[in-house]
Short mmCIF file of C-alpha atoms and ligand atoms in Angstrom, two decimals:
data_model
loop_
_atom_site.label_atom_id
_atom_site.label_comp_id
_atom_site.label_asym_id
_atom_site.label_seq_id
_atom_site.Cartn_x
_atom_site.Cartn_y
_atom_site.Cartn_z
CA UNK A 1 3.85 -12.81 10.20
CA UNK A 2 1.75 -14.42 7.54
CA UNK A 3 -1.75 -13.11 7.04
CA UNK A 4 -5.13 -14.28 5.82
CA UNK A 5 -5.30 -16.41 2.68
CA UNK A 6 -7.07 -14.71 -0.23
CA UNK A 7 -5.88 -16.63 -3.23
CA UNK A 8 -8.00 -14.88 -5.85
CA UNK A 9 -6.14 -13.10 -8.62
CA UNK A 10 -6.43 -9.35 -8.55
CA UNK A 11 -7.00 -7.39 -11.71
CA UNK A 12 -3.78 -5.94 -12.99
CA UNK A 13 -3.49 -2.23 -12.34
CA UNK A 14 -7.10 -1.33 -13.14
CA UNK A 15 -6.72 2.05 -11.49
CA UNK A 16 -3.79 3.25 -13.48
CA UNK A 17 -5.59 4.07 -16.71
CA UNK A 18 -7.79 6.91 -15.46
CA UNK A 19 -4.96 8.30 -13.37
CA UNK A 20 -2.56 8.06 -16.25
CA UNK A 21 -4.99 9.65 -18.68
CA UNK A 22 -5.64 12.53 -16.32
CA UNK A 23 -1.96 13.06 -15.82
CA UNK A 24 -1.33 12.96 -19.54
CA UNK A 25 -3.98 15.54 -20.24
CA UNK A 26 -2.81 17.76 -17.44
CA UNK A 27 0.85 17.61 -18.14
CA UNK A 28 1.22 16.33 -21.68
CA UNK A 29 4.09 14.28 -20.39
CA UNK A 30 3.43 10.65 -21.12
CA UNK A 31 4.52 10.72 -24.71
CA UNK A 32 8.07 10.94 -23.46
CA UNK A 33 8.66 7.50 -22.00
CA UNK A 34 12.40 6.89 -22.26
CA UNK A 35 14.14 3.62 -22.99
CA UNK A 36 15.45 3.54 -19.49
CA UNK A 37 14.57 4.80 -16.06
CA UNK A 38 14.69 8.54 -15.85
CA UNK A 39 13.83 9.90 -12.47
CA UNK A 40 16.01 9.93 -9.46
CA UNK A 41 14.67 11.28 -6.25
CA UNK A 42 15.98 11.66 -2.77
CA UNK A 43 15.50 8.76 -0.41
CA UNK A 44 11.73 9.10 -0.59
CA UNK A 45 11.56 10.45 -4.10
CA UNK A 46 11.96 14.14 -3.36
CA UNK A 47 13.63 16.24 -6.02
CA UNK A 48 17.37 15.79 -6.09
CA UNK A 49 20.45 17.60 -7.22
CA UNK A 50 22.66 16.06 -9.88
CA UNK A 51 25.18 13.61 -8.53
CA UNK A 52 28.16 14.66 -10.60
CA UNK A 53 31.40 14.13 -8.83
CA UNK A 54 29.76 11.93 -6.25
CA UNK A 55 32.86 9.90 -5.59
CA UNK A 56 34.51 13.06 -4.42
CA UNK A 57 31.45 14.27 -2.54
CA UNK A 58 31.41 14.49 1.21
CA UNK A 59 30.82 11.07 2.65
CA UNK A 60 31.78 9.06 -0.39
CA UNK A 61 34.27 6.49 0.76
CA UNK A 62 37.81 6.97 -0.39
CA UNK A 63 41.11 5.42 0.47
CA UNK A 64 41.70 2.24 2.37
CA UNK A 65 38.86 0.05 3.57
CA UNK A 66 38.16 -0.13 7.26
CA UNK A 67 35.19 -1.80 8.92
CA UNK A 68 32.32 0.43 9.95
CA UNK A 69 31.76 -1.60 13.13
CA UNK A 70 32.53 -4.85 14.94
CA UNK A 71 30.33 -7.11 17.04
CA UNK A 72 27.38 -6.47 14.73
CA UNK A 73 24.54 -8.98 14.72
CA UNK A 74 22.10 -7.30 12.36
CA UNK A 75 22.15 -4.40 9.93
CA UNK A 76 19.68 -2.80 7.54
CA UNK A 77 19.88 -0.31 4.71
CA UNK A 78 17.31 2.06 3.30
CA UNK A 79 18.95 2.63 -0.04
CA UNK A 80 21.87 4.42 -1.59
CA UNK A 81 21.76 7.40 -3.89
CA UNK A 82 21.35 11.10 -3.42
CA UNK A 83 22.09 11.99 0.18
CA UNK A 84 19.84 13.50 2.77
CA UNK A 85 21.51 16.80 3.63
CA UNK A 86 21.67 18.10 7.18
CA UNK A 87 20.94 21.70 6.18
CA UNK A 88 17.85 20.73 4.17
CA UNK A 89 16.46 18.05 6.45
CA UNK A 90 13.93 19.06 9.08
CA UNK A 91 14.20 17.47 12.52
CA UNK A 92 10.90 15.67 11.82
CA UNK A 93 12.17 14.21 8.58
CA UNK A 94 15.46 13.17 10.17
CA UNK A 95 13.55 11.48 12.97
CA UNK A 96 11.26 9.68 10.53
CA UNK A 97 14.23 8.13 8.73
CA UNK A 98 16.09 7.24 11.90
CA UNK A 99 12.93 5.75 13.41
CA UNK A 100 12.21 3.78 10.25
CA UNK A 101 15.67 2.23 10.23
CA UNK A 102 15.70 1.65 14.00
CA UNK A 103 12.23 0.07 13.91
CA UNK A 104 13.47 -2.37 11.28
CA UNK A 105 16.51 -3.22 13.40
CA UNK A 106 14.24 -3.74 16.42
CA UNK A 107 11.96 -6.03 14.41
CA UNK A 108 14.96 -8.19 13.53
CA UNK A 109 16.32 -7.99 17.07
CA UNK A 110 13.06 -9.27 18.48
CA UNK A 111 13.43 -12.39 16.37
CA UNK A 112 17.06 -12.94 17.38
CA UNK A 113 16.31 -12.27 21.07
CA UNK A 114 13.85 -15.11 21.18
CA UNK A 115 16.34 -17.47 19.52
CA UNK A 116 15.05 -17.08 15.97
CA UNK A 117 17.35 -17.71 13.04
CA UNK A 118 19.01 -15.14 10.81
CA UNK A 119 16.59 -15.78 7.92
CA UNK A 120 13.62 -14.91 10.15
CA UNK A 121 15.49 -11.86 11.46
CA UNK A 122 16.23 -10.40 8.02
CA UNK A 123 12.69 -11.15 6.88
CA UNK A 124 11.25 -9.29 9.88
CA UNK A 125 13.57 -6.32 9.39
CA UNK A 126 12.80 -6.04 5.68
CA UNK A 127 9.04 -6.38 6.26
CA UNK A 128 9.22 -3.41 8.59
CA UNK A 129 10.92 -1.33 5.88
CA UNK A 130 8.48 -2.59 3.24
CA UNK A 131 5.59 -1.35 5.39
CA UNK A 132 7.20 2.08 5.80
CA UNK A 133 6.21 4.45 2.96
CA UNK A 134 9.50 6.36 3.22
CA UNK A 135 11.36 3.54 1.54
CA UNK A 136 11.24 2.19 -2.00
CA UNK A 137 9.91 -1.27 -1.19
CA UNK A 138 6.39 -2.48 -0.44
CA UNK A 139 4.32 0.62 0.40
CA UNK A 140 6.18 3.57 -1.10
CA UNK A 141 7.59 1.62 -4.03
CA UNK A 142 8.47 3.73 -7.05
CA UNK A 143 6.41 3.86 -10.26
CA UNK A 144 7.17 2.16 -13.54
CA UNK A 145 7.04 4.15 -16.79
CA UNK A 146 3.39 3.18 -17.23
CA UNK A 147 2.50 4.27 -13.70
CA UNK A 148 2.33 0.86 -12.13
CA UNK A 149 4.37 -0.85 -9.44
CA UNK A 150 6.47 -3.99 -9.94
CA UNK A 151 8.40 -5.23 -6.95
CA UNK A 152 11.44 -7.46 -6.58
CA UNK A 153 12.81 -9.23 -3.50
CA UNK A 154 15.16 -12.00 -2.47
CA UNK A 155 16.48 -13.83 0.55
CA UNK A 156 19.48 -16.12 1.02
CA UNK A 157 20.60 -18.44 3.81
CA UNK A 158 24.30 -18.64 4.46
CA UNK A 159 24.41 -22.11 5.99
CA UNK A 160 23.47 -24.00 2.82
CA UNK A 161 23.21 -21.34 0.09
CA UNK A 162 19.44 -21.81 -0.12
CA UNK A 163 17.80 -18.84 -1.82
CA UNK A 164 14.41 -17.58 -2.92
CA UNK A 165 13.25 -14.57 -4.89
CA UNK A 166 10.34 -12.92 -6.63
CA UNK A 167 10.48 -10.44 -9.50
CA UNK A 168 7.87 -8.12 -10.92
CA UNK A 169 5.17 -8.85 -8.35
CA UNK A 170 2.25 -6.42 -8.33
CA UNK A 171 -0.02 -7.61 -5.59
CA UNK A 172 2.08 -8.75 -2.66
CA UNK A 173 2.23 -6.56 0.42
CA UNK A 174 5.53 -8.04 1.62
CA UNK A 175 7.59 -9.39 -1.29
CA UNK A 176 10.40 -10.51 1.03
CA UNK A 177 8.05 -13.05 2.61
CA UNK A 178 7.12 -14.30 -0.85
CA UNK A 179 10.83 -14.72 -1.56
CA UNK A 180 11.22 -16.75 1.61
CA UNK A 181 8.29 -18.97 0.63
CA UNK A 182 9.91 -19.61 -2.75
CA UNK A 183 13.05 -20.67 -0.90
CA UNK A 184 11.26 -22.91 1.57
CA UNK A 185 8.28 -24.29 -0.35
CA UNK A 186 9.47 -24.77 -3.91
CA UNK A 187 12.41 -26.39 -5.70
CA UNK A 188 12.93 -23.06 -7.50
CA UNK A 189 14.90 -19.93 -6.72
CA UNK A 190 13.08 -17.17 -8.63
CA UNK A 191 9.39 -16.77 -9.51
CA UNK A 192 8.20 -13.81 -11.55
CA UNK A 193 5.09 -11.87 -12.47
CA UNK A 194 1.58 -13.25 -12.13
CA UNK A 195 2.83 -16.69 -11.20
CA UNK A 196 4.68 -15.21 -8.25
CA UNK A 197 1.66 -13.12 -7.22
CA UNK A 198 -0.58 -16.19 -7.33
CA UNK A 199 1.96 -18.30 -5.48
CA UNK A 200 2.20 -15.74 -2.68
CA UNK A 201 -1.56 -15.46 -2.32
CA UNK A 202 -2.00 -19.23 -2.39
CA UNK A 203 0.48 -19.47 0.49
CA UNK A 204 -1.42 -17.01 2.61
CA UNK A 205 0.45 -13.77 2.07
CA UNK A 206 -1.67 -10.66 2.13
CA UNK A 207 -2.58 -9.56 -1.40
CA UNK A 208 -2.95 -5.86 -2.14
CA UNK A 209 -4.18 -3.80 -5.06
CA UNK A 210 -1.75 -1.52 -6.86
CA UNK A 211 -3.02 1.58 -5.10
CA UNK A 212 -1.73 0.16 -1.82
CA UNK A 213 1.82 1.06 -2.90
CA UNK A 214 0.94 4.64 -3.90
CA UNK A 215 2.60 7.65 -2.27
CA UNK A 216 2.54 11.27 -3.38
CA UNK A 217 6.33 11.53 -3.26
CA UNK A 218 6.78 8.63 -5.69
CA UNK A 219 4.08 9.98 -7.98
CA UNK A 220 5.79 13.37 -8.04
CA UNK A 221 9.08 11.63 -8.81
CA UNK A 222 7.49 9.89 -11.79
CA UNK A 223 6.02 13.13 -13.08
CA UNK A 224 9.39 14.84 -12.70
CA UNK A 225 11.04 11.99 -14.58
CA UNK A 226 8.51 12.25 -17.42
CA UNK A 227 9.12 15.95 -17.69
CA UNK A 228 12.89 15.56 -17.79
CA UNK A 229 12.77 12.70 -20.25
CA UNK A 230 11.44 15.11 -22.88
CA UNK A 231 14.93 16.43 -23.60
CA UNK A 232 17.95 14.55 -24.90
CA UNK A 233 20.07 13.30 -22.01
CA UNK A 234 23.12 11.15 -21.76
CA UNK A 235 23.08 7.65 -20.32
CA UNK A 236 25.11 8.96 -17.40
CA UNK A 237 22.49 11.62 -16.67
CA UNK A 238 19.76 9.04 -16.84
CA UNK A 239 21.64 6.85 -14.40
CA UNK A 240 22.19 9.79 -12.08
CA UNK A 241 18.49 10.48 -11.94
CA UNK A 242 17.36 6.98 -11.11
CA UNK A 243 15.56 6.74 -7.82
CA UNK A 244 17.03 4.43 -5.23
CA UNK A 245 15.77 3.67 -1.76
CA UNK A 246 15.78 -0.09 -1.91
CA UNK A 247 15.90 -1.84 1.46
CA UNK A 248 17.85 -4.78 2.77
CA UNK A 249 19.07 -6.58 5.85
CA UNK A 250 21.90 -8.87 6.92
CA UNK A 251 22.10 -10.86 10.15
CA UNK A 252 23.97 -13.55 12.04
CA UNK A 253 22.16 -15.62 14.64
CA UNK A 254 23.27 -17.45 17.77
CA UNK A 255 24.55 -20.34 15.66
CA UNK A 256 26.53 -17.76 13.69
CA UNK A 257 24.54 -18.57 10.57
CA UNK A 258 24.34 -15.67 8.15
CA UNK A 259 21.38 -14.48 6.05
CA UNK A 260 20.68 -11.58 3.74
CA UNK A 261 17.54 -10.13 2.16
CA UNK A 262 16.76 -7.27 -0.24
CA UNK A 263 13.48 -5.74 -1.42
CA UNK A 264 12.71 -2.94 -3.87
CA UNK A 265 10.28 -1.23 -6.17
CA UNK A 266 13.19 -0.86 -8.59
CA UNK A 267 13.85 2.40 -10.38
CA UNK A 268 11.44 5.24 -11.04
CA UNK A 269 10.18 5.22 -14.64
CA UNK A 270 11.66 1.78 -15.36
CA UNK A 271 10.13 -0.07 -18.26
CA UNK A 272 7.43 -2.52 -17.27
CA UNK A 273 9.06 -5.94 -17.05
CA UNK A 274 12.47 -4.60 -16.09
CA UNK A 275 14.11 -6.66 -13.34
CA UNK A 276 17.03 -5.25 -11.38
CA UNK A 277 19.70 -6.78 -9.20
CA UNK A 278 17.68 -7.02 -5.99
CA UNK A 279 16.01 -10.39 -6.69
CA UNK A 280 19.11 -11.88 -8.29
CA UNK A 281 21.29 -14.01 -6.07
CA UNK A 282 24.91 -12.90 -6.41
CA UNK A 283 23.95 -9.45 -7.67
CA UNK A 284 21.73 -7.74 -5.08
CA UNK A 285 21.84 -10.37 -2.36
CA UNK A 286 24.26 -13.03 -1.19
CA UNK A 287 24.89 -15.04 1.97
CA UNK A 288 27.50 -17.67 2.61
CA UNK A 289 28.57 -18.55 6.14
CA UNK A 290 32.25 -18.80 5.28
CA UNK A 291 32.35 -15.35 3.70
CA UNK A 292 29.63 -12.73 3.89
CA UNK A 293 25.99 -11.73 4.11
CA UNK A 294 25.49 -8.83 1.73
CA UNK A 295 22.57 -6.73 0.51
CA UNK A 296 23.15 -4.13 -2.18
CA UNK A 297 21.46 -1.01 -3.44
CA UNK A 298 22.30 1.07 -6.46
CA UNK A 299 22.20 1.02 -10.24
CA UNK A 300 20.78 -2.45 -10.70
CA UNK A 301 22.05 -3.06 -14.21
CA UNK A 302 25.62 -2.44 -13.09
CA UNK A 303 25.23 -4.61 -9.99
CA UNK A 304 23.95 -7.37 -12.26
CA UNK A 305 26.79 -7.01 -14.76
CA UNK A 306 29.34 -6.83 -11.97
CA UNK A 307 27.84 -9.80 -10.05
CA UNK A 308 28.27 -7.45 -7.11
CA UNK A 309 27.58 -9.43 -3.96
CA UNK A 310 28.95 -12.72 -5.31
CA UNK A 311 32.16 -10.89 -6.17
CA UNK A 312 32.46 -9.65 -2.60
CA UNK A 313 32.14 -13.25 -1.45
CA UNK A 314 34.61 -14.50 -4.06
CA UNK A 315 37.19 -11.86 -3.17
CA UNK A 316 36.99 -13.11 0.41
CA UNK A 317 36.99 -16.80 -0.46
CA UNK A 318 39.52 -16.85 -3.28
CA UNK A 319 41.30 -13.55 -2.81
CA UNK A 320 41.87 -13.75 0.92
CA UNK A 321 40.33 -10.33 1.52
CA UNK A 322 38.48 -9.34 4.67
CA UNK A 323 34.87 -8.22 4.45
CA UNK A 324 35.61 -4.48 4.47
CA UNK A 325 38.31 -4.65 1.77
CA UNK A 326 36.25 -6.94 -0.44
CA UNK A 327 33.11 -4.81 -0.19
CA UNK A 328 35.12 -1.65 -0.74
CA UNK A 329 36.85 -3.06 -3.80
CA UNK A 330 33.56 -4.02 -5.44
CA UNK A 331 31.55 -0.94 -4.55
CA UNK A 332 34.14 1.76 -4.85
CA UNK A 333 36.74 0.42 -7.25
CA UNK A 334 34.97 -1.97 -9.62
CA UNK A 335 31.32 -0.97 -10.10
CA UNK A 336 31.89 2.72 -10.85
CA UNK A 337 34.07 1.62 -13.78
CA UNK A 338 31.00 -0.13 -15.18
CA UNK A 339 29.13 3.15 -14.97
CA UNK A 340 27.07 2.80 -11.82
CA UNK A 341 27.07 3.61 -8.16
CA UNK A 342 25.44 2.43 -4.98
CA UNK A 343 26.23 0.81 -1.68
CA UNK A 344 26.17 -2.46 0.20
CA UNK A 345 25.81 -3.67 3.76
CA UNK A 346 28.19 -6.54 4.38
CA UNK A 347 28.57 -8.66 7.51
CA UNK A 348 30.83 -11.60 8.23
CA UNK A 349 30.38 -14.44 10.66
CA UNK A 350 32.55 -12.76 13.30
CA UNK A 351 30.35 -9.67 13.30
CA UNK A 352 32.63 -7.42 11.26
CA UNK A 353 30.43 -5.00 9.36
CA UNK A 354 30.93 -2.43 6.65
CA UNK A 355 28.69 -0.30 4.46
CA UNK A 356 30.84 1.16 1.67
CA UNK A 357 29.13 3.21 -0.99
CA UNK A 358 30.14 5.05 -4.11
CA UNK A 359 26.87 6.95 -4.15
CA UNK A 360 26.68 10.18 -2.22
CA UNK A 361 24.45 8.75 0.46
CA UNK A 362 23.67 5.39 2.01
CA UNK A 363 21.09 5.09 4.75
CA UNK A 364 21.81 2.28 7.15
CA UNK A 365 21.63 1.12 10.74
CA UNK A 366 23.08 -1.69 12.76
CA UNK A 367 22.73 -3.52 16.04
CA UNK A 368 25.75 -4.61 18.08
CA UNK A 369 26.03 -7.52 20.51
CA UNK A 370 25.50 -5.24 23.50
CA UNK A 371 22.10 -4.14 22.14
CA UNK A 372 23.17 -0.74 20.81
CA UNK A 373 21.40 0.49 17.69
CA UNK A 374 23.30 2.96 15.49
CA UNK A 375 21.55 4.81 12.64
CA UNK A 376 23.40 6.64 9.87
CA UNK A 377 21.52 8.83 7.44
CA UNK A 378 23.81 11.75 6.58
CA UNK A 379 26.99 11.47 4.49
CA UNK A 380 29.14 12.79 7.32
CA UNK A 381 28.03 9.83 9.43
CA UNK A 382 29.42 7.42 6.86
CA UNK A 383 32.88 8.89 6.58
CA UNK A 384 35.55 7.91 4.12
CA UNK A 385 37.11 4.55 4.84
CA UNK A 386 40.54 5.92 5.59
N1 LIG B 401 19.14 -1.79 -7.14
C1 LIG B 401 17.75 -1.43 -7.32
C2 LIG B 401 17.35 -1.74 -8.73
O1 LIG B 401 18.13 -1.48 -9.63
C3 LIG B 401 17.48 0.00 -7.05
C4 LIG B 401 17.95 0.49 -5.72
O2 LIG B 401 18.88 -0.03 -5.14
O3 LIG B 401 17.35 1.43 -5.21
O4 LIG B 401 16.25 -2.19 -8.94
#
């Protein structure tokens, strides 16, 4: 999985200036950088409707928690947020999302089938999603307010609570592998910025220039965010417009050890230097054998403030809740009160799996013990937990 060592430091975003200048001249938009992220797209950054009333929207979970599936060995998500809608989604687009999620599940399955551990399985699954430009991680990551890309990722091992993460990397093709290296090769948990980029390159991960991450859809999403940020908008509107599409994976291996990983480009139009929940253990990612492997996606600031995934684990450990009730309580009952929405994939050691979300949509897929792969991309495939 690791690729050729090229430890030289790459210049930081040299390409962005001419592109930015051209865009500024053409659109006169860049004077309007907001104090927070301002553009929310669909799963791949396409223009989105407002998300008002999303808790009541079709597919938003309501009522009592109930597991999505049992006998699950691996699951992935491709982000929460504005939903893909059946009536607006072409068969090709639907297939591309289902294939992307299923490919990631298959990449993780391959590892588990040959006796690999859950950490290797979640890393493989997340790498597959990072390499897929449809998702907001690795290639296809969203743009910061100054038209760059800064990526966050983390991984956690449930058997001993080992964890590793990187934040704000700009030159790593697969940030989840950098996170794993931090976990396995350093005494630290979280490396950030240039130090993390250099560390990854020095350990043989493939370095990339910023233009590697570029996609038209994410560029359009940034431009749309710049345009919108010209007018006065409430914090709630800003939050509604934030792009999601983060990816993550959870797995249990033949020893029943759990692992979780998450990777993201963050939020469209985020300030340079902003770090979300995805690389923070206990917020975006958590794994503990006795409770849960969880990977979250949503409004990062709220997931940080709500210690989202650690709270799921704590509700199970100290509150006696099962995985579905604990995940539901955090995602649907607690986090919206802090002003944010999103979703989580949560798996326990017995293979009980749930994917509750307070956002309108939540792309995910899972693999059961009998080898079946299930993909869910439309809200009516993730029905209320009644
Ligand atoms: N949670 C991520 C962040 O705030 C965004 C996402 O889930 O799409 O950086």
